[in-house]
Coordinates of C-alpha atoms in Angstrom, one line a residue:
X1 CA 0.0 0.0 0.0
X2 CA 3.0 2.3 0.4
X3 CA 1.8 3.4 3.9
X4 CA 4.7 4.5 6.2
X5 CA 4.3 3.7 9.8
X6 CA 6.4 4.3 12.9
X7 CA 8.5 1.3 14.0
X8 CA 9.4 2.5 17.5
X9 CA 7.5 3.9 20.4
X10 CA 8.2 7.2 22.3
X11 CA 10.4 8.8 19.7
X12 CA 12.2 11.9 21.1
X13 CA 12.3 15.0 19.0
X14 CA 14.9 16.5 21.3
X15 CA 17.2 13.5 20.5
X16 CA 16.5 13.3 16.7
X17 CA 14.2 15.6 14.9
X18 CA 14.8 14.7 11.2
X19 CA 14.7 11.3 9.4
X20 CA 15.4 10.4 5.8
X21 CA 13.8 7.2 4.5
X22 CA 14.5 5.6 1.0
X23 CA 11.5 3.8 -0.4
X24 CA 11.9 1.2 -3.2
X25 CA 9.1 -0.1 -5.5
X26 CA 9.5 -3.3 -7.7
X27 CA 7.3 -4.7 -10.5
X28 CA 6.7 -8.3 -11.3
X29 CA 5.8 -8.8 -7.7
X30 CA 9.4 -8.5 -6.7
X31 CA 10.5 -11.4 -8.9
X32 CA 13.9 -11.7 -10.4
X33 CA 14.1 -9.8 -13.5
X34 CA 11.6 -7.1 -12.5
X35 CA 12.4 -3.4 -12.5
X36 CA 12.7 -1.2 -9.4
X37 CA 12.5 2.5 -8.6
X38 CA 13.4 4.4 -5.4
X39 CA 12.4 7.7 -3.8
X40 CA 13.5 9.6 -0.6
X41 CA 11.0 10.6 2.1
X42 CA 12.1 13.2 4.7
X43 CA 10.3 12.9 8.0
X44 CA 10.3 15.7 10.7
X45 CA 9.1 15.1 14.2
X46 CA 6.8 17.8 15.6
X47 CA 7.3 19.0 19.2
X48 CA 5.1 18.2 22.1
X49 CA 5.3 19.5 25.7
X50 CA 7.0 16.5 27.2
X51 CA 9.9 18.3 28.9
X52 CA 9.4 20.3 32.1
X53 CA 11.4 23.5 32.7
X54 CA 14.5 23.4 34.9
X55 CA 16.7 26.1 36.4
X56 CA 20.4 25.6 35.7
X57 CA 21.2 27.3 39.1
X58 CA 19.5 26.6 42.3
X59 CA 20.9 29.8 43.9
X60 CA 21.3 33.3 42.6
X61 CA 23.2 36.1 44.3
X62 CA 22.3 39.7 43.4
X63 CA 22.9 43.2 44.9
X64 CA 21.1 46.5 44.6
X65 CA 21.8 50.1 45.8
X66 CA 19.4 51.3 48.5
X67 CA 18.9 54.4 46.3
X68 CA 17.5 52.4 43.4
X69 CA 14.2 53.9 42.2
X70 CA 11.0 51.9 42.1
X71 CA 10.7 49.7 39.0
X72 CA 14.4 49.6 38.5
X73 CA 15.9 46.2 37.5
X74 CA 17.7 44.1 40.1
X75 CA 18.7 41.0 38.1
X76 CA 17.4 38.2 35.8
X77 CA 16.7 34.5 36.2
X78 CA 16.1 31.9 33.5
X79 CA 14.7 28.3 33.4
X80 CA 15.7 26.0 30.5
X81 CA 13.0 24.1 28.5
X82 CA 14.1 21.6 25.8
X83 CA 10.8 22.1 24.0
X84 CA 10.2 24.8 21.5
X85 CA 7.6 27.3 20.5
X86 CA 4.5 27.5 22.6
X87 CA 5.6 24.5 24.6
X88 CA 8.7 26.4 25.8
X89 CA 6.9 29.5 27.0
X90 CA 7.6 30.3 30.7
X91 CA 5.9 32.1 33.5
X92 CA 7.9 33.3 36.5
X93 CA 6.5 34.2 39.9
X94 CA 7.6 34.8 43.5
X95 CA 6.3 32.0 45.7
X96 CA 8.1 32.6 49.0
X97 CA 10.6 34.7 50.8
X98 CA 10.8 37.8 53.0
X99 CA 10.9 40.3 50.1
X100 CA 7.5 39.5 48.5
X101 CA 6.2 43.1 49.2
X102 CA 9.5 44.7 48.3
X103 CA 10.4 43.1 44.9
X104 CA 8.5 41.9 41.9
X105 CA 9.2 39.7 38.9
X106 CA 8.1 39.9 35.3
X107 CA 8.5 37.6 32.3
X108 CA 10.2 38.8 29.1
X109 CA 8.2 37.2 26.3
X110 CA 11.0 37.5 23.8
X111 CA 13.8 35.7 25.7
X112 CA 11.6 33.8 28.3
X113 CA 13.6 35.2 31.3
X114 CA 12.4 36.5 34.6
X115 CA 13.3 40.1 35.5
X116 CA 13.3 41.0 39.2
X117 CA 12.5 44.7 39.9
X118 CA 12.2 47.0 42.9
X119 CA 8.6 47.4 44.1
X120 CA 9.1 49.7 47.1
X121 CA 12.0 52.0 48.2
X122 CA 14.9 50.3 49.9
X123 CA 16.7 51.2 53.0
X124 CA 20.1 49.7 54.0
X125 CA 19.6 50.9 57.5
X126 CA 16.2 49.1 57.8
X127 CA 17.1 45.7 56.1
X128 CA 20.3 44.8 54.5
X129 CA 19.3 41.6 52.6
X130 CA 16.3 39.7 51.2
X131 CA 15.7 36.1 50.1
X132 CA 13.2 35.2 47.4
X133 CA 12.0 31.9 46.0
X134 CA 11.3 32.1 42.3
X135 CA 9.2 29.5 40.4
X136 CA 9.2 29.0 36.6
X137 CA 6.4 27.0 35.0
X138 CA 4.9 26.1 31.6
X139 CA 1.5 27.7 31.1
X140 CA 0.5 25.3 28.3
X141 CA 0.3 21.7 29.4
X142 CA -0.7 18.4 27.7
X143 CA -2.6 16.0 29.8
X144 CA -1.1 12.9 28.3
X145 CA 2.4 14.0 29.5
X146 CA 1.5 15.0 33.0
X147 CA 3.1 11.8 34.3
X148 CA 6.5 13.3 33.1
X149 CA 6.0 16.3 35.3
X150 CA 5.8 18.4 37.4
X151 CA 6.2 21.0 34.7
X152 CA 7.6 23.7 37.0
X153 CA 10.8 24.4 38.9
X154 CA 12.1 26.7 41.6
X155 CA 15.3 28.6 42.5
X156 CA 16.4 30.8 45.4
X157 CA 17.6 34.4 45.0
X158 CA 19.5 36.2 47.6
X159 CA 19.5 40.1 47.2
X160 CA 21.9 42.3 49.2
X161 CA 21.1 46.0 49.7
X162 CA 24.2 48.2 49.4
X163 CA 24.6 51.4 51.5
X164 CA 24.8 54.8 49.9
X165 CA 25.2 58.3 51.4
X166 CA 21.7 59.6 51.6
X167 CA 20.5 63.2 52.4
X168 CA 18.9 63.9 55.8
X169 CA 15.3 62.8 56.2
X170 CA 12.7 64.8 58.0
X171 CA 10.2 63.3 60.4
X172 CA 7.4 64.0 59.7
X173 CA 7.6 64.7 56.0
X174 CA 5.3 67.8 56.2
X175 CA 4.6 70.4 58.9
X176 CA 1.5 72.5 59.4
X177 CA 1.7 75.3 62.0
X178 CA -0.8 77.9 63.3
X179 CA 0.5 81.1 64.7
X180 CA -1.4 84.2 66.0
X181 CA -0.5 87.3 64.2
X182 CA 0.5 89.2 67.4
X183 CA 3.2 86.7 68.3
X184 CA 6.4 88.3 69.5
X185 CA 9.6 88.3 67.4
X186 CA 11.9 85.4 68.2
X187 CA 9.1 83.1 69.4
X188 CA 9.6 79.4 68.6
X189 CA 6.6 78.2 66.7
X190 CA 7.8 74.7 65.7
X191 CA 10.8 72.3 66.1
X192 CA 11.9 70.9 62.8
X193 CA 13.6 67.6 63.1
X194 CA 15.8 65.7 60.5
X195 CA 18.4 63.0 60.8
X196 CA 21.0 61.3 58.6
X197 CA 19.5 57.9 57.7
X198 CA 23.0 56.4 57.1
X199 CA 24.8 54.3 59.7
X200 CA 27.3 57.1 60.3
X201 CA 24.4 59.3 61.4
X202 CA 26.2 62.6 60.6
X203 CA 25.1 65.8 62.2
X204 CA 22.9 68.1 60.2
X205 CA 22.5 71.9 59.9
X206 CA 19.2 73.6 59.2
X207 CA 18.5 76.7 57.0
X208 CA 15.5 78.2 55.2
X209 CA 15.3 78.4 51.4
X210 CA 15.1 82.1 51.0
X211 CA 13.2 81.8 47.7
X212 CA 10.3 80.4 49.7
X213 CA 10.5 83.2 52.3
X214 CA 11.4 86.4 50.3
X215 CA 10.1 88.6 53.1
X216 CA 12.3 86.9 55.7
X217 CA 9.5 86.5 58.2
X218 CA 11.1 83.4 59.8
X219 CA 14.4 82.1 61.0
X220 CA 15.5 78.6 61.9
X221 CA 18.2 77.7 64.4
X222 CA 21.1 76.1 62.7
X223 CA 21.7 73.3 65.1
X224 CA 18.4 72.7 66.9
X225 CA 16.0 73.3 64.0
X226 CA 13.8 75.6 66.1
X227 CA 11.6 77.7 63.7
X228 CA 11.1 81.2 65.0
X229 CA 9.6 84.5 63.8
X230 CA 12.0 87.1 62.6
X231 CA 9.5 89.8 61.7
X232 CA 6.1 90.9 62.9
X233 CA 3.3 88.9 61.2
X234 CA 0.2 90.5 59.8
X235 CA -2.7 88.3 58.8
X236 CA -4.3 91.2 56.9
X237 CA -1.2 91.4 54.6
X238 CA -0.1 87.7 54.3
X239 CA -2.3 85.1 55.9
X240 CA -0.4 82.0 54.7
X241 CA 3.3 81.3 54.5
X242 CA 4.7 78.3 52.6
X243 CA 8.4 77.9 53.4
X244 CA 11.0 75.2 52.7
X245 CA 13.4 74.2 55.4
X246 CA 16.7 72.6 54.3
X247 CA 18.9 70.1 56.2
X248 CA 22.5 69.7 55.2
X249 CA 24.9 67.0 56.4
X250 CA 27.8 68.6 58.2
X251 CA 30.4 66.2 56.7
X252 CA 29.0 66.2 53.2
X253 CA 27.2 69.5 52.3
X254 CA 26.2 68.0 48.9
X255 CA 23.6 65.9 50.7
X256 CA 20.6 68.2 51.3
X257 CA 17.1 67.3 52.4
X258 CA 14.1 69.5 52.4
X259 CA 10.7 69.7 54.0
X260 CA 7.6 72.0 53.4
X261 CA 6.3 74.0 56.3
X262 CA 2.9 75.7 56.0
X263 CA 2.3 78.5 58.5
X264 CA -1.3 79.8 58.9
X265 CA -1.5 83.2 60.6
X266 CA -4.4 83.3 62.9
X267 CA -6.5 86.5 63.2
X268 CA -6.2 88.8 66.2
X269 CA -8.5 91.8 66.6
X270 CA -5.9 94.5 65.9
X271 CA -7.8 96.7 63.4
X272 CA -10.5 99.1 64.3
X273 CA -13.6 99.3 62.0
X274 CA -13.8 102.3 59.7
X275 CA -16.2 103.8 57.2
X276 CA -16.4 101.7 54.0
X277 CA -15.9 105.0 52.0
X278 CA -16.0 108.7 52.3
X279 CA -19.5 109.8 53.2
X280 CA -20.9 113.2 52.2
X281 CA -24.6 113.9 52.9
X282 CA -26.9 116.7 51.8
X283 CA -29.8 118.2 53.7
X284 CA -32.4 120.5 52.2
X285 CA -33.3 123.8 53.8
X286 CA -36.9 122.6 53.8
X287 CA -36.1 119.3 55.4
X288 CA -38.3 118.1 58.3
X289 CA -37.3 116.6 61.6
X290 CA -36.7 112.8 61.5
X291 CA -35.9 112.8 57.8
X292 CA -33.3 110.2 56.6
X293 CA -30.3 111.9 55.0
X294 CA -27.6 109.1 54.9
X295 CA -27.0 105.4 55.5
X296 CA -23.5 104.5 56.6
X297 CA -21.7 101.2 56.8
X298 CA -18.3 100.1 58.0
X299 CA -15.5 97.6 57.2
X300 CA -13.0 95.8 59.3
X301 CA -9.8 94.1 58.0
X302 CA -10.0 91.5 60.8
X303 CA -11.9 88.3 60.3
X304 CA -13.3 87.0 63.6
X305 CA -14.6 83.4 63.7
X306 CA -18.0 84.6 65.0
X307 CA -18.4 87.1 62.1
X308 CA -18.3 90.8 61.9
X309 CA -20.7 93.0 63.9
X310 CA -20.5 96.7 64.3
X311 CA -22.0 99.2 66.8
X312 CA -22.7 102.8 65.8
X313 CA -23.2 105.8 68.0
X314 CA -22.5 109.5 68.0
X315 CA -19.1 110.5 69.4
X316 CA -19.2 111.7 73.0
X317 CA -18.6 115.3 71.9
X318 CA -21.7 115.1 69.6
X319 CA -23.9 113.0 71.9
X320 CA -26.3 115.9 72.4
X321 CA -26.2 117.2 68.8
X322 CA -29.3 119.4 68.3
X323 CA -29.2 119.0 64.5
X324 CA -28.8 115.3 63.7
X325 CA -29.3 111.9 65.4
X326 CA -28.1 108.4 64.6
X327 CA -30.1 105.1 64.6
X328 CA -28.2 101.7 64.7
X329 CA -30.0 99.2 62.5
X330 CA -28.2 96.2 64.1
X331 CA -27.3 94.9 60.7
X332 CA -23.9 96.6 60.4
X333 CA -25.5 99.8 59.0
X334 CA -26.8 103.0 60.6
X335 CA -29.1 105.8 59.6
X336 CA -28.4 109.5 60.0
X337 CA -31.6 111.5 60.7
X338 CA -32.4 115.2 61.1
X339 CA -33.4 116.2 64.6
X340 CA -34.9 119.5 63.6
X341 CA -36.1 121.5 60.6
X342 CA -35.3 125.0 59.5
X343 CA -31.7 124.7 58.1
X344 CA -30.4 127.8 56.4
X345 CA -27.4 128.1 54.2
X346 CA -26.5 131.7 55.2
X347 CA -26.4 130.6 58.8
X348 CA -24.3 127.4 58.4
X349 CA -23.9 125.5 55.2
X350 CA -21.6 122.6 56.4
X351 CA -22.0 120.4 59.5
X352 CA -19.4 117.8 60.6
X353 CA -20.9 114.9 62.5
X354 CA -18.4 112.5 64.3
X355 CA -19.7 108.9 64.5
X356 CA -18.2 106.3 66.8
X357 CA -17.8 102.8 65.2
X358 CA -17.0 99.7 67.5
X359 CA -16.5 96.0 66.7
X360 CA -17.3 92.9 68.6
X361 CA -13.8 91.7 69.0
X362 CA -11.7 91.0 72.1
X363 CA -10.5 93.5 73.0
X364 CA -13.2 95.8 71.5
X365 CA -11.7 98.4 69.1
X366 CA -13.3 101.5 67.9
X367 CA -12.7 104.5 65.6
X368 CA -14.3 107.8 64.8
X369 CA -15.4 108.7 61.3
X370 CA -16.7 112.1 60.3
X371 CA -19.8 112.6 58.2
X372 CA -19.8 115.9 56.2
X373 CA -23.4 117.3 55.8
X374 CA -24.0 120.1 53.3
X375 CA -27.0 122.4 53.6
X376 CA -28.5 122.8 50.1
X377 CA -31.4 124.7 48.6
X378 CA -33.9 122.2 47.1
X379 CA -37.1 122.4 45.0
X380 CA -40.5 121.3 46.2
X381 CA -39.8 117.7 45.2
X382 CA -36.6 117.6 47.3
X383 CA -34.2 117.8 44.4
X384 CA -30.9 119.6 45.2
X385 CA -30.5 122.9 43.3
X386 CA -27.5 124.5 44.9
X387 CA -25.2 123.8 47.9
X388 CA -23.0 126.9 47.6
X389 CA -23.8 129.8 49.9
X390 CA -22.1 132.4 47.7
X391 CA -24.1 131.4 44.6
X392 CA -26.6 134.1 45.3
X393 CA -24.1 136.9 45.9
X394 CA -21.8 136.7 42.9
X395 CA -24.4 137.3 40.1
X396 CA -25.6 140.6 41.6
X397 CA -22.2 142.0 42.5
X398 CA -20.6 142.0 39.1
X399 CA -22.1 143.5 35.9
X400 CA -21.2 142.7 32.4
X401 CA -19.4 145.9 31.8
X402 CA -17.2 145.5 34.9
X403 CA -16.3 142.0 33.8
X404 CA -15.3 143.3 30.3
X405 CA -13.2 146.1 31.9
X406 CA -11.3 143.6 34.1
X407 CA -10.5 141.4 31.1
X408 CA -9.3 144.3 29.1
X409 CA -6.9 145.4 31.9
X410 CA -5.5 141.9 32.2
X411 CA -4.9 141.8 28.4
X412 CA -3.1 145.1 28.4
X413 CA -0.9 144.0 31.3
X414 CA 0.0 140.8 29.4
X415 CA 1.0 142.8 26.3
X416 CA 3.2 145.1 28.4
X417 CA 5.0 142.2 30.1
X418 CA 5.7 140.5 26.8
X419 CA 7.0 143.7 25.3
X420 CA 9.4 144.3 28.2
X421 CA 10.7 140.8 28.1
X422 CA 11.3 141.0 24.3
X423 CA 13.2 144.3 24.6
X424 CA 15.3 143.0 27.4
X425 CA 16.2 139.9 25.5
X426 CA 17.1 141.8 22.4
X427 CA 19.4 144.1 24.4
X428 CA 21.3 141.2 25.9
X429 CA 21.6 139.3 22.6
X430 CA 25.3 138.3 22.4
X431 CA 27.5 138.7 19.4
X432 CA 27.5 135.4 17.5
X433 CA 30.6 134.4 15.7
X434 CA 30.1 132.7 12.4
X435 CA 31.6 129.2 12.6
X436 CA 32.8 129.5 9.0
X437 CA 35.0 132.5 9.8
X438 CA 38.4 132.0 11.3
X439 CA 38.9 135.0 13.6
X440 CA 42.1 135.4 15.4
X441 CA 42.0 139.0 16.3
X442 CA 40.3 140.6 19.4
X443 CA 36.9 142.2 18.8
X444 CA 36.3 145.5 20.7
X445 CA 32.9 147.0 20.7
X446 CA 32.5 150.8 20.8
X447 CA 29.4 152.9 21.5
X448 CA 30.1 155.1 18.4
X449 CA 31.4 154.6 14.9
X450 CA 35.2 154.6 14.6
X451 CA 37.4 155.7 11.8
X452 CA 37.6 152.4 9.9
X453 CA 41.0 151.0 9.0
X454 CA 42.7 154.3 9.9
X455 CA 41.4 154.1 13.5
X456 CA 44.4 152.7 15.4
X457 CA 43.5 154.1 18.8
X458 CA 41.1 151.4 19.7
X459 CA 43.5 148.8 20.8
X460 CA 47.3 148.4 20.5
X461 CA 47.8 145.1 18.8
X462 CA 51.5 145.2 19.6
X463 CA 50.6 144.3 23.1
X464 CA 50.0 140.8 21.9
X465 CA 53.3 140.7 20.2
X466 CA 55.5 141.9 23.1
X467 CA 53.9 142.4 26.5
X468 CA 57.1 144.0 27.9
X469 CA 56.9 146.8 25.5
X470 CA 53.2 147.2 26.1
X471 CA 53.9 147.9 29.7
X472 CA 56.2 150.8 28.9
X473 CA 54.1 152.4 26.2
X474 CA 50.3 152.5 26.6
X475 CA 48.3 154.2 24.0
X476 CA 45.0 155.5 25.1
X477 CA 42.2 156.7 22.9
X478 CA 41.4 160.4 23.5
X479 CA 37.8 160.6 22.5
X480 CA 36.6 157.5 24.5
X481 CA 37.9 154.8 26.7
X482 CA 37.9 151.2 25.2
X483 CA 35.7 148.6 26.7
X484 CA 38.7 146.8 28.1
X485 CA 39.2 149.4 30.8
X486 CA 35.6 149.6 31.7
X487 CA 35.3 145.9 32.2
X488 CA 38.5 145.4 34.1
X489 CA 36.9 146.9 37.2
X490 CA 34.9 143.7 37.6
X491 CA 38.0 141.6 37.9
X492 CA 39.2 141.0 41.4
X493 CA 42.4 143.0 42.2
X494 CA 44.3 139.8 43.2
X495 CA 43.9 138.6 39.6
X496 CA 44.8 141.8 37.7
X497 CA 48.2 141.7 36.0
X498 CA 50.0 144.3 34.0
X499 CA 49.0 142.5 30.8
X500 CA 46.2 143.9 28.7
X501 CA 45.4 140.6 27.0
X502 CA 45.1 138.9 30.4
X503 CA 42.8 141.6 31.7
X504 CA 40.7 141.5 28.6
X505 CA 40.2 137.7 28.9
X506 CA 39.3 137.9 32.5
X507 CA 36.8 140.7 31.9
X508 CA 35.1 138.8 29.1
X509 CA 35.0 135.7 31.2
X510 CA 33.2 137.7 34.0
X511 CA 30.8 139.2 31.5
X512 CA 29.9 135.7 30.2
X513 CA 29.4 134.4 33.7
X514 CA 27.1 137.3 34.7
X515 CA 25.1 137.4 31.4
X516 CA 22.4 134.7 31.8
X517 CA 21.1 135.3 28.2
X518 CA 24.4 134.7 26.5
X519 CA 24.3 131.6 24.3
X520 CA 27.2 129.1 24.6
X521 CA 29.1 130.3 21.5
X522 CA 32.3 131.4 23.3
X523 CA 35.5 130.8 21.5
X524 CA 38.6 130.3 23.6
X525 CA 41.8 131.7 22.0
X526 CA 45.1 130.8 23.7
X527 CA 48.0 133.1 23.1
X528 CA 51.5 132.0 24.0
X529 CA 54.2 134.7 24.0
X530 CA 57.6 133.4 23.1
X531 CA 60.6 134.7 21.4
X532 CA 63.2 137.4 22.1
X533 CA 60.8 139.6 24.0
X534 CA 59.5 136.7 26.2
X535 CA 60.7 136.0 29.7
X536 CA 61.1 132.3 28.7
X537 CA 62.9 133.4 25.5
X538 CA 62.6 131.2 22.5
X539 CA 60.8 127.8 22.9
X540 CA 61.7 126.5 19.5
X541 CA 63.7 123.3 19.3
X542 CA 65.0 124.1 15.8
X543 CA 68.0 126.1 16.9
X544 CA 68.4 124.9 20.4
X545 CA 71.3 122.6 19.8
X546 CA 73.5 122.5 16.8
X547 CA 75.6 119.4 17.6
X548 CA 75.9 116.9 20.4
X549 CA 79.3 118.3 21.4
X550 CA 77.8 121.8 22.0
X551 CA 75.6 120.6 24.8
X552 CA 77.0 119.3 28.2
X553 CA 75.0 117.1 30.5
X554 CA 77.5 116.9 33.3
X555 CA 75.0 118.6 35.6
X556 CA 72.9 115.4 35.6
X557 CA 75.5 113.8 37.9
X558 CA 74.7 116.3 40.5
X559 CA 71.0 115.3 40.7
X560 CA 71.6 112.2 42.6
X561 CA 71.1 108.4 42.0
X562 CA 67.6 108.9 40.7
X563 CA 68.9 110.5 37.5
X564 CA 71.8 108.0 37.1
X565 CA 70.1 106.2 34.2
X566 CA 69.4 109.5 32.4
X567 CA 73.0 110.6 32.9
X568 CA 74.2 107.3 31.4
X569 CA 72.0 107.8 28.3
X570 CA 73.5 111.3 27.7
X571 CA 77.1 110.1 28.5
X572 CA 77.6 112.4 31.5
X573 CA 80.9 112.0 33.4
X574 CA 81.2 112.0 37.2
X575 CA 83.7 114.2 39.1
X576 CA 86.5 111.6 38.7
X577 CA 86.2 111.8 34.9
X578 CA 84.8 108.3 34.5
X579 CA 82.1 108.0 31.9
X580 CA 78.8 106.7 33.2

């Protein structure tokens, strides 16, 4: 029939998976002389789940830092299964040990390994090691092969927790403090406590993160952690403070812990009630007694637990006021009523009524507010027409003609003032030098017209060439004195020199300082006198020295050791004749 059947029982794919069988077919019933043909048949054994998983190691040793975050990987375990495909799939779980609530294990579906992870934060100081029992099993079982089982295996994992230098830890992890706003400066409101969780238990130092307390209302003691007030507290300004206290290890300042401290400022009755706004009332001249003219209310910055309640009354100095009375409505408002009729503007047009406002706090605080009452003229319906007592006097005292005359006089006065200011400014207008002109001569102003180029009496220009000769020969103008002489009297005598140019410059400087209308167009000309007629003689370096041999620098040796280097440069000789 050509049917191929197995010849052995319990063939093992894991031992031999592939078979090659050669099949021969003969004709003539297999008799001698018949023909034969062959073919090859390849047979592959399919896998069944007949091999249970087995851990190659019965003990695993792992370690993890105590600072490892949650869900971080601690290590891996693997169970071997000779099957393949779905029959080799694994499922890992923790079945026993003292770290079941601290660690967890997950199965990697690609590589069929168990990954142990951190489930809760670790602490070397609390527990240094853990032991886990890990089980690996096949999730897909075949009932006919259960007798080959069990299809699961277990291994033991030892995990060591390694110590790291941790920042200080606060206990508790959050602080809530209530403080009355009238607490004295320096009062301890809370003791902040932190400690080093490491075995070394280093000392800690406390401080406040100033970014959380910009107003510097609080201070913490460096060593004890006592949180104190450093400034007066005011609930009405800042009712809540959220500050951060830092703890630093003394031996390792890089380890810093922090904790949040919430401070609630409790209310104290320290603000007196006052009017909610500025009140101004109006009463008609035809008002009747008992008429309501104003309703007042008050505010208080405090916030008592039992709520706000205000009491109103007239101030003691106005308790027997004959004009107005007050009625407390018991709802934090009060009415101001007229006590009489017959108010008249010409008698008194403004009344000031002091009102005493008290609160229900402990201690009770009060303040006095003033209500301004204006007497006004009203129509028959009570509508205010005018509240100015002089409104009836002004129209009859000034006529239209008088008003026009007053305006005309004011206009004339304004014109005269403008004219005077214009003339005064024109008179003090300074002489402006054209920037394009290059003027190097002195400008002298005369009150009358001179003789043009032939007029040589105005100023002797030779004084600028040789001041010594100018002192001997002074040419004076016969018909009028030049301006230089008239202005020189303003110059202090201690500054006057026998030099016409110097006097002229000083006089002009004084005139510029005293003239407030002069624009800043001054031009400073500096004249240096040098040459044969000068005291300093010639300052030119062209003819100072003809040759090096003409000049002797021996005097430099007499100036001392400070000028020794200079004497060496110019080849000076000392008294002994030696060249320096």
